[in-house]
PDB file of C-alpha atoms in Angstrom:
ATOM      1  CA  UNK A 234      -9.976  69.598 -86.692  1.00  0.00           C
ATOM      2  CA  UNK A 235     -10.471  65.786 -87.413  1.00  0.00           C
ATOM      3  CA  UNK A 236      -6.498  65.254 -87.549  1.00  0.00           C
ATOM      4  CA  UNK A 237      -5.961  66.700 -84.026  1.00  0.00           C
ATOM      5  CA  UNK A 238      -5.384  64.699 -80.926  1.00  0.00           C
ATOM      6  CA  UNK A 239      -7.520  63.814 -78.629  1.00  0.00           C
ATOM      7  CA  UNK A 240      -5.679  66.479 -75.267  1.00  0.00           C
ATOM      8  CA  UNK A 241      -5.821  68.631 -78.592  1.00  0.00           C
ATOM      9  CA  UNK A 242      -9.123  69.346 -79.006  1.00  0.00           C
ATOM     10  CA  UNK A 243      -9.606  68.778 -75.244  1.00  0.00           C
ATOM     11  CA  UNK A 244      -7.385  71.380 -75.012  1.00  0.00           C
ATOM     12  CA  UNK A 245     -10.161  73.699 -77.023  1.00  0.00           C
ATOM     13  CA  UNK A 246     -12.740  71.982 -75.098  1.00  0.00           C
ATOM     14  CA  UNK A 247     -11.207  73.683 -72.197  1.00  0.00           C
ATOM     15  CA  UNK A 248     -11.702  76.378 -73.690  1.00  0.00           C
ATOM     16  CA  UNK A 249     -15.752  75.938 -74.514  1.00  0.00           C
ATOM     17  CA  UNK A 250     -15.275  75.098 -78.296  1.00  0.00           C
ATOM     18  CA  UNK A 251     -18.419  73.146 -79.286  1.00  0.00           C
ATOM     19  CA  UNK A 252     -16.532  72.006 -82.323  1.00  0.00           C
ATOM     20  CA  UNK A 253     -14.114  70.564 -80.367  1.00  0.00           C
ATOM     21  CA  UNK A 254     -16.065  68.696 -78.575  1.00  0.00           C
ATOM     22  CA  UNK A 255     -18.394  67.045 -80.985  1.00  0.00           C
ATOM     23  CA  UNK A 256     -15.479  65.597 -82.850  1.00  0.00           C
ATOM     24  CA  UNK A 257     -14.214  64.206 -79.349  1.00  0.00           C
ATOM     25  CA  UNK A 258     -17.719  62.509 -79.354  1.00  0.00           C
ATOM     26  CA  UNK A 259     -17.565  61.190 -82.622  1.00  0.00           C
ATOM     27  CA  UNK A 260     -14.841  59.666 -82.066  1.00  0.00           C
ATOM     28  CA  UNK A 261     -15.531  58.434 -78.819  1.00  0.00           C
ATOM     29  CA  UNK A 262     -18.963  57.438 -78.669  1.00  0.00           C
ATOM     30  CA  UNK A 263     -19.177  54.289 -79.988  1.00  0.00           C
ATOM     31  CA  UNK A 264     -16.525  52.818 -77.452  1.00  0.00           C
ATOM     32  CA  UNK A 265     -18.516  54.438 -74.468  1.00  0.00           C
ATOM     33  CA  UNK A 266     -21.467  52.747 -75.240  1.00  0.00           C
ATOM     34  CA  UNK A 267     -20.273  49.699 -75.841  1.00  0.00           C
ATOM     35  CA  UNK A 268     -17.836  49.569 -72.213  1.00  0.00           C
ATOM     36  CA  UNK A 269     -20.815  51.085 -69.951  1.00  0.00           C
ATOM     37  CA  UNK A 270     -23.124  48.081 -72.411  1.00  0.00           C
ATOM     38  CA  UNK A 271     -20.850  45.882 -71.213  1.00  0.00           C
ATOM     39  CA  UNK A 272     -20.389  46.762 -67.567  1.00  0.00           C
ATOM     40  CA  UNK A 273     -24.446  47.486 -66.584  1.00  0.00           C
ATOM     41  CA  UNK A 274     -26.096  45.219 -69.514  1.00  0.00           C
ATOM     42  CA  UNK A 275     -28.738  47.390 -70.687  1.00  0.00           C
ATOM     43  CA  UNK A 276     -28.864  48.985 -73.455  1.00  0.00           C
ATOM     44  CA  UNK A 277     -31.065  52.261 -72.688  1.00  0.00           C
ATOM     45  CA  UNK A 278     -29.108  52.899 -69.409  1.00  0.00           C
ATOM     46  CA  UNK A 279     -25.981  52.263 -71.518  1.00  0.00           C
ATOM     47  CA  UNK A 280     -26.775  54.719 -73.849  1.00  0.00           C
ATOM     48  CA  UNK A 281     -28.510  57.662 -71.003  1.00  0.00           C
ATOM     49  CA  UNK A 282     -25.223  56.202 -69.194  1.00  0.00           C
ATOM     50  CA  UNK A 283     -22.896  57.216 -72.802  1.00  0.00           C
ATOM     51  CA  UNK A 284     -24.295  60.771 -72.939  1.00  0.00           C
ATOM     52  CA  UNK A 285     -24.140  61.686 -69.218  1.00  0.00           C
ATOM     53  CA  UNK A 286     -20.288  60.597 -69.659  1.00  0.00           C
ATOM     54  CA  UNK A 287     -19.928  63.446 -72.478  1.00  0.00           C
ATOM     55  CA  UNK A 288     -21.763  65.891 -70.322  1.00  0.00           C
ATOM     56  CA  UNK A 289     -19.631  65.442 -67.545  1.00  0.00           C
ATOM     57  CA  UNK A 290     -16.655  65.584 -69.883  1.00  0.00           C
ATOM     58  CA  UNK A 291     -18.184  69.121 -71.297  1.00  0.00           C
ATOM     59  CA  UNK A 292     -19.240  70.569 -67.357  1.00  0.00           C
ATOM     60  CA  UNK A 293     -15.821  69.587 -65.979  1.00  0.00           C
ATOM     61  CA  UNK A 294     -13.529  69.827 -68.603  1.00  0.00           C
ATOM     62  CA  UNK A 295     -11.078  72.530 -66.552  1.00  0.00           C
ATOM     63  CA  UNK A 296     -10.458  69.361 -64.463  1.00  0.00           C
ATOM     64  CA  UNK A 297      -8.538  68.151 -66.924  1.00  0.00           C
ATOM     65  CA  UNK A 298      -4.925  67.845 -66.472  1.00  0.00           C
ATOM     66  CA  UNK A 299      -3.283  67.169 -70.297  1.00  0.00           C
ATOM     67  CA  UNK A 300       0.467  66.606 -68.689  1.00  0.00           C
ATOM     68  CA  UNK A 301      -0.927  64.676 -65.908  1.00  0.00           C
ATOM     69  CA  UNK A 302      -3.269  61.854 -67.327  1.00  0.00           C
ATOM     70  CA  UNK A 303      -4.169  61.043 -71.481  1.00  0.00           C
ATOM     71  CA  UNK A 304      -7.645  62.051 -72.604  1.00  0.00           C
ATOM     72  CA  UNK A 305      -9.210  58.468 -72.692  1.00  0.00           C
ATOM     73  CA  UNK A 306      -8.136  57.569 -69.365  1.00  0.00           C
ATOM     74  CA  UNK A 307      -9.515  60.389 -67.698  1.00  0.00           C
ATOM     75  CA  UNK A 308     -12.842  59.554 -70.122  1.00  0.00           C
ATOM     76  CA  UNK A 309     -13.053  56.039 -68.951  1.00  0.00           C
ATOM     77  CA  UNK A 310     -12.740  57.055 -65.365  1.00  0.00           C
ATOM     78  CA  UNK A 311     -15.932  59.147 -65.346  1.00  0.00           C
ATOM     79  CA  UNK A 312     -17.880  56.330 -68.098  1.00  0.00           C
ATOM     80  CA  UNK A 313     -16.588  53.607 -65.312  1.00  0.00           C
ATOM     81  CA  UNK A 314     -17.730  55.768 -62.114  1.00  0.00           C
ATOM     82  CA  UNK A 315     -20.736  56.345 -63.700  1.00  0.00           C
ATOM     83  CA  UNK A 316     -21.132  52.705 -64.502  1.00  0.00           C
ATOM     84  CA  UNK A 317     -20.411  51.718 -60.998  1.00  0.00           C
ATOM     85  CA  UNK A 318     -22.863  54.288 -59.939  1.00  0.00           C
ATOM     86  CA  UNK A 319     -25.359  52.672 -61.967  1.00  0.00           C
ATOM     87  CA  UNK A 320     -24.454  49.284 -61.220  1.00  0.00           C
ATOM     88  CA  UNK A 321     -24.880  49.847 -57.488  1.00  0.00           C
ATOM     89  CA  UNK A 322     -28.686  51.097 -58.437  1.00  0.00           C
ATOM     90  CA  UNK A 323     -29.431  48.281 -60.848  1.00  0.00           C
ATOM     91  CA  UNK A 324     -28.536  45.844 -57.936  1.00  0.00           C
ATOM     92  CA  UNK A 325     -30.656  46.894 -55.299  1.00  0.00           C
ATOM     93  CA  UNK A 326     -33.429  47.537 -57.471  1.00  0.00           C
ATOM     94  CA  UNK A 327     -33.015  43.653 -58.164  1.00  0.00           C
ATOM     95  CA  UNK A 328     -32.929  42.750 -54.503  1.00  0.00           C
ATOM     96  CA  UNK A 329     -36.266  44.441 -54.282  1.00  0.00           C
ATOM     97  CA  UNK A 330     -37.617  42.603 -56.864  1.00  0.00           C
ATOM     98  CA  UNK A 331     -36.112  38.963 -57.444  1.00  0.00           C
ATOM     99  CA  UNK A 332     -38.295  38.872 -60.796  1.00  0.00           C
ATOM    100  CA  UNK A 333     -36.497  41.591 -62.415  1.00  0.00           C
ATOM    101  CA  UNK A 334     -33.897  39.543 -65.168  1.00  0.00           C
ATOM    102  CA  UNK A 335     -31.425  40.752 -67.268  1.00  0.00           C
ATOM    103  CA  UNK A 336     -32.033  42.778 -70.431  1.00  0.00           C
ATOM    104  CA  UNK A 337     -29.896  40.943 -72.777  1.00  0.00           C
ATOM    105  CA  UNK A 338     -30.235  37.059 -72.939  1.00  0.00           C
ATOM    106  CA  UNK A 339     -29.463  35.898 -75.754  1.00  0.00           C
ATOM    107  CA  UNK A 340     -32.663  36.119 -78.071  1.00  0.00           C
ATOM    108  CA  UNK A 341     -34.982  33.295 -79.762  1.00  0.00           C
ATOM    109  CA  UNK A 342     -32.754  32.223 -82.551  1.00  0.00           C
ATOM    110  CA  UNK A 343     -29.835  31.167 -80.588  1.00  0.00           C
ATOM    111  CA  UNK A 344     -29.197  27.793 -79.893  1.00  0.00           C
ATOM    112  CA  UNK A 345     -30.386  26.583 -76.592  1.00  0.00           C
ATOM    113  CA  UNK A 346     -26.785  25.797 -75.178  1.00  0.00           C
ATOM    114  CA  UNK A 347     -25.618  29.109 -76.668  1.00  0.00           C
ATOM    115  CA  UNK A 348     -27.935  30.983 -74.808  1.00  0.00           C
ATOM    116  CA  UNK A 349     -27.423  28.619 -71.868  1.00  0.00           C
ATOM    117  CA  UNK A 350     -23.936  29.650 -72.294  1.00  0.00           C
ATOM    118  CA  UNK A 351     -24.257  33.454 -72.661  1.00  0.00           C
ATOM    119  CA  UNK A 352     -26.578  33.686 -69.247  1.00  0.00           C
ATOM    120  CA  UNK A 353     -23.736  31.856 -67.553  1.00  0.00           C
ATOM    121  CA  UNK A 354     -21.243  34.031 -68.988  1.00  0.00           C
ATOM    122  CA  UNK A 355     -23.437  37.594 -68.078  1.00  0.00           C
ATOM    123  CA  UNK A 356     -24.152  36.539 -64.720  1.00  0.00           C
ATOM    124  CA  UNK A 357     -20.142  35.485 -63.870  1.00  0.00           C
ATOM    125  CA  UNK A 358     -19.499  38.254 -65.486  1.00  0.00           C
ATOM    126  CA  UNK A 359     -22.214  40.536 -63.418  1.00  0.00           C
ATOM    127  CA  UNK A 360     -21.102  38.575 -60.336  1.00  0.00           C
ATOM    128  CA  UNK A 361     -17.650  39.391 -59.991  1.00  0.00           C
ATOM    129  CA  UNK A 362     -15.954  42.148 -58.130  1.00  0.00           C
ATOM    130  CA  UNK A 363     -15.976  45.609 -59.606  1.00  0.00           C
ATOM    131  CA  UNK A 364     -12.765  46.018 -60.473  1.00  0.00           C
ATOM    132  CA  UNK A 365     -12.050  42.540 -61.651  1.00  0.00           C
ATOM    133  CA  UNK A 366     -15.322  43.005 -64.561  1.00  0.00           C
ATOM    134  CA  UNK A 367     -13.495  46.248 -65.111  1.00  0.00           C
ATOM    135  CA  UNK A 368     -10.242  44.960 -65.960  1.00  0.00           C
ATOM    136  CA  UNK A 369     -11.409  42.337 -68.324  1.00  0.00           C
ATOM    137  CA  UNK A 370     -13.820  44.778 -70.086  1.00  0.00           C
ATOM    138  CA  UNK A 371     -11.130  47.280 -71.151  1.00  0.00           C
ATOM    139  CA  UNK A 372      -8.618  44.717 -72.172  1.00  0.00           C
ATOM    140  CA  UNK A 373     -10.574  42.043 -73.937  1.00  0.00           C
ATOM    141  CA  UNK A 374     -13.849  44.564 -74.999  1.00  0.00           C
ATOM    142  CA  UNK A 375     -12.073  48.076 -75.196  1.00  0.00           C
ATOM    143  CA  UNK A 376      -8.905  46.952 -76.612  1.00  0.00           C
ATOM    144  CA  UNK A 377      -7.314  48.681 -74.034  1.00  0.00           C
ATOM    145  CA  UNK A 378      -3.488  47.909 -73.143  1.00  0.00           C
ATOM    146  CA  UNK A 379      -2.424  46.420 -69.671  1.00  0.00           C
ATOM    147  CA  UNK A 380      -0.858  49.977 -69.169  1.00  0.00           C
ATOM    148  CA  UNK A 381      -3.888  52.438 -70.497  1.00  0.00           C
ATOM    149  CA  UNK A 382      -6.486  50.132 -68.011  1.00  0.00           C
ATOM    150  CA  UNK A 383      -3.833  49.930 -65.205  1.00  0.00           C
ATOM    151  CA  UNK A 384      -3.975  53.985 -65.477  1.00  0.00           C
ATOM    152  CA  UNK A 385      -7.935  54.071 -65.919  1.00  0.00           C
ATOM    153  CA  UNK A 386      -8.371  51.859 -62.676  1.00  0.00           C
ATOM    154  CA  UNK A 387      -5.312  53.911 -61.226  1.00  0.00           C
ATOM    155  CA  UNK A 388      -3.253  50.190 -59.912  1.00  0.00           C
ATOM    156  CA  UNK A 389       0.027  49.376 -61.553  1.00  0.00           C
ATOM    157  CA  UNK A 390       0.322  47.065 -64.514  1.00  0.00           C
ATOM    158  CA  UNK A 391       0.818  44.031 -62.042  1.00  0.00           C
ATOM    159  CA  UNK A 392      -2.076  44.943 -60.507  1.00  0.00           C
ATOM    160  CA  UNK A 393      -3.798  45.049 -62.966  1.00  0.00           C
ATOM    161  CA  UNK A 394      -2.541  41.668 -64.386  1.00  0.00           C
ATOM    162  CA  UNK A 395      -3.593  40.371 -61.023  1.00  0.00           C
ATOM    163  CA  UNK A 396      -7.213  41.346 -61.213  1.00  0.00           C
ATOM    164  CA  UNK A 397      -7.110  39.928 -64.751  1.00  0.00           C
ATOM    165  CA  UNK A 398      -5.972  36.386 -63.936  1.00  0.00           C
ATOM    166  CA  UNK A 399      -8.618  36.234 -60.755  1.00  0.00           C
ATOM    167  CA  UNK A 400     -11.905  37.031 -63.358  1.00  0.00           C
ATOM    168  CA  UNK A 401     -10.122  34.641 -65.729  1.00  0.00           C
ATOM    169  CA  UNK A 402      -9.810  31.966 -63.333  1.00  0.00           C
ATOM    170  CA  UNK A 403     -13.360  33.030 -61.595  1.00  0.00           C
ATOM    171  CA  UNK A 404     -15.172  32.914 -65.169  1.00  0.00           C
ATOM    172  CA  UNK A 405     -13.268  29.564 -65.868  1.00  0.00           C
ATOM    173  CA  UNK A 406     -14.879  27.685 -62.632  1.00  0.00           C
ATOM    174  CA  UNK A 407     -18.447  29.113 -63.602  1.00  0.00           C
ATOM    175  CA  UNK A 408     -17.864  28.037 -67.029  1.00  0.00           C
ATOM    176  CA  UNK A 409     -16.731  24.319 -65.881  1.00  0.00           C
ATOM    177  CA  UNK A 410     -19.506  24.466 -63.304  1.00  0.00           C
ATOM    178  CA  UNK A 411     -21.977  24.875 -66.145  1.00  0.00           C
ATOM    179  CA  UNK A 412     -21.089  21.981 -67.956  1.00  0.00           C
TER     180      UNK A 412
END
């Protein structure tokens, strides 16, 4: 079963193969965690965030279309909604209580100016639009090709470009601003 496709052993998932499934989340875990880590910044809701993804996957599988969309775009749809979901929480939480930071500063053995540099960096990167973070995480932290996070946003490659080039530029001035 490890040498089958992913819309392979979705297919079987479909189906309510357990076996199936668990090798889809093998294989799949790891980059989960790491875009919804990426996207909300903290690791326990990243991880609660990682294994609601694969229960949604399981409890709605017969929404899956295999002909219609590839297996990791329709995953990264329901990691990203769910990370949005989150996101939108996490935020107004925050505006309840201004002393709330974020989880993940860089820790006591960094440099000063690296850590300086990494708080910049997570709050432009917490700061910009939706869309525009998610862009730039599935490119330059999922690996993702312009075309497979064009389909997972559901814009066209140009689009998609677009949104790139505007957090580029966007993380550039905060960047410059810092110095």
């Amino acid at each position: 079963m490890d040498d089958a496709t992913d819309e392979e052993l979705m297919a079987r998932v479909q189906h309510q193969d357990r076996g199936a499934f668990a090798v889809l989340v093998a294989r799949h875990l790891d980059g989960i965690h790491s875009f919804n880590y990426r996207f909300i910044r903290h690791a326990d809701d990243a991880a609660d965030l990682a294994q609601e993804t694969f229960l949604r996957v399981w409890s709605s599988a017969h929404t899956w279309r295999p002909n219609r969309v590839r297996f990791t775009t329709w995953l990264y749809r329901i990691a990203r909604n769910l990370c949005i979901d989150a996101y939108r929480r996490q935020r107004e939480t925050e505006e309840l209580d201004p002393r709330i930071t974020a989880a993940d500063e860089a820790g006591p053995d960094d440099a000063p100016g690296r850590e300086r540099l990494l708080r910049v960096m997570n709050q432009g990167l917490a700061e910009l639009p939706e869309r525009q973070r998610t862009a730039l995480l599935l490119c330059h932290r999922q690996g993702m090709t312009n075309r497979q996070a064009a389909d997972v946003l559901e814009v066209s490659v140009d689009a998609l470009e677009s949104l790139l080039a505007r957090a580029r530029r966007t993380l550039r001035l905060k960047l410059r601003d810092h110095r």
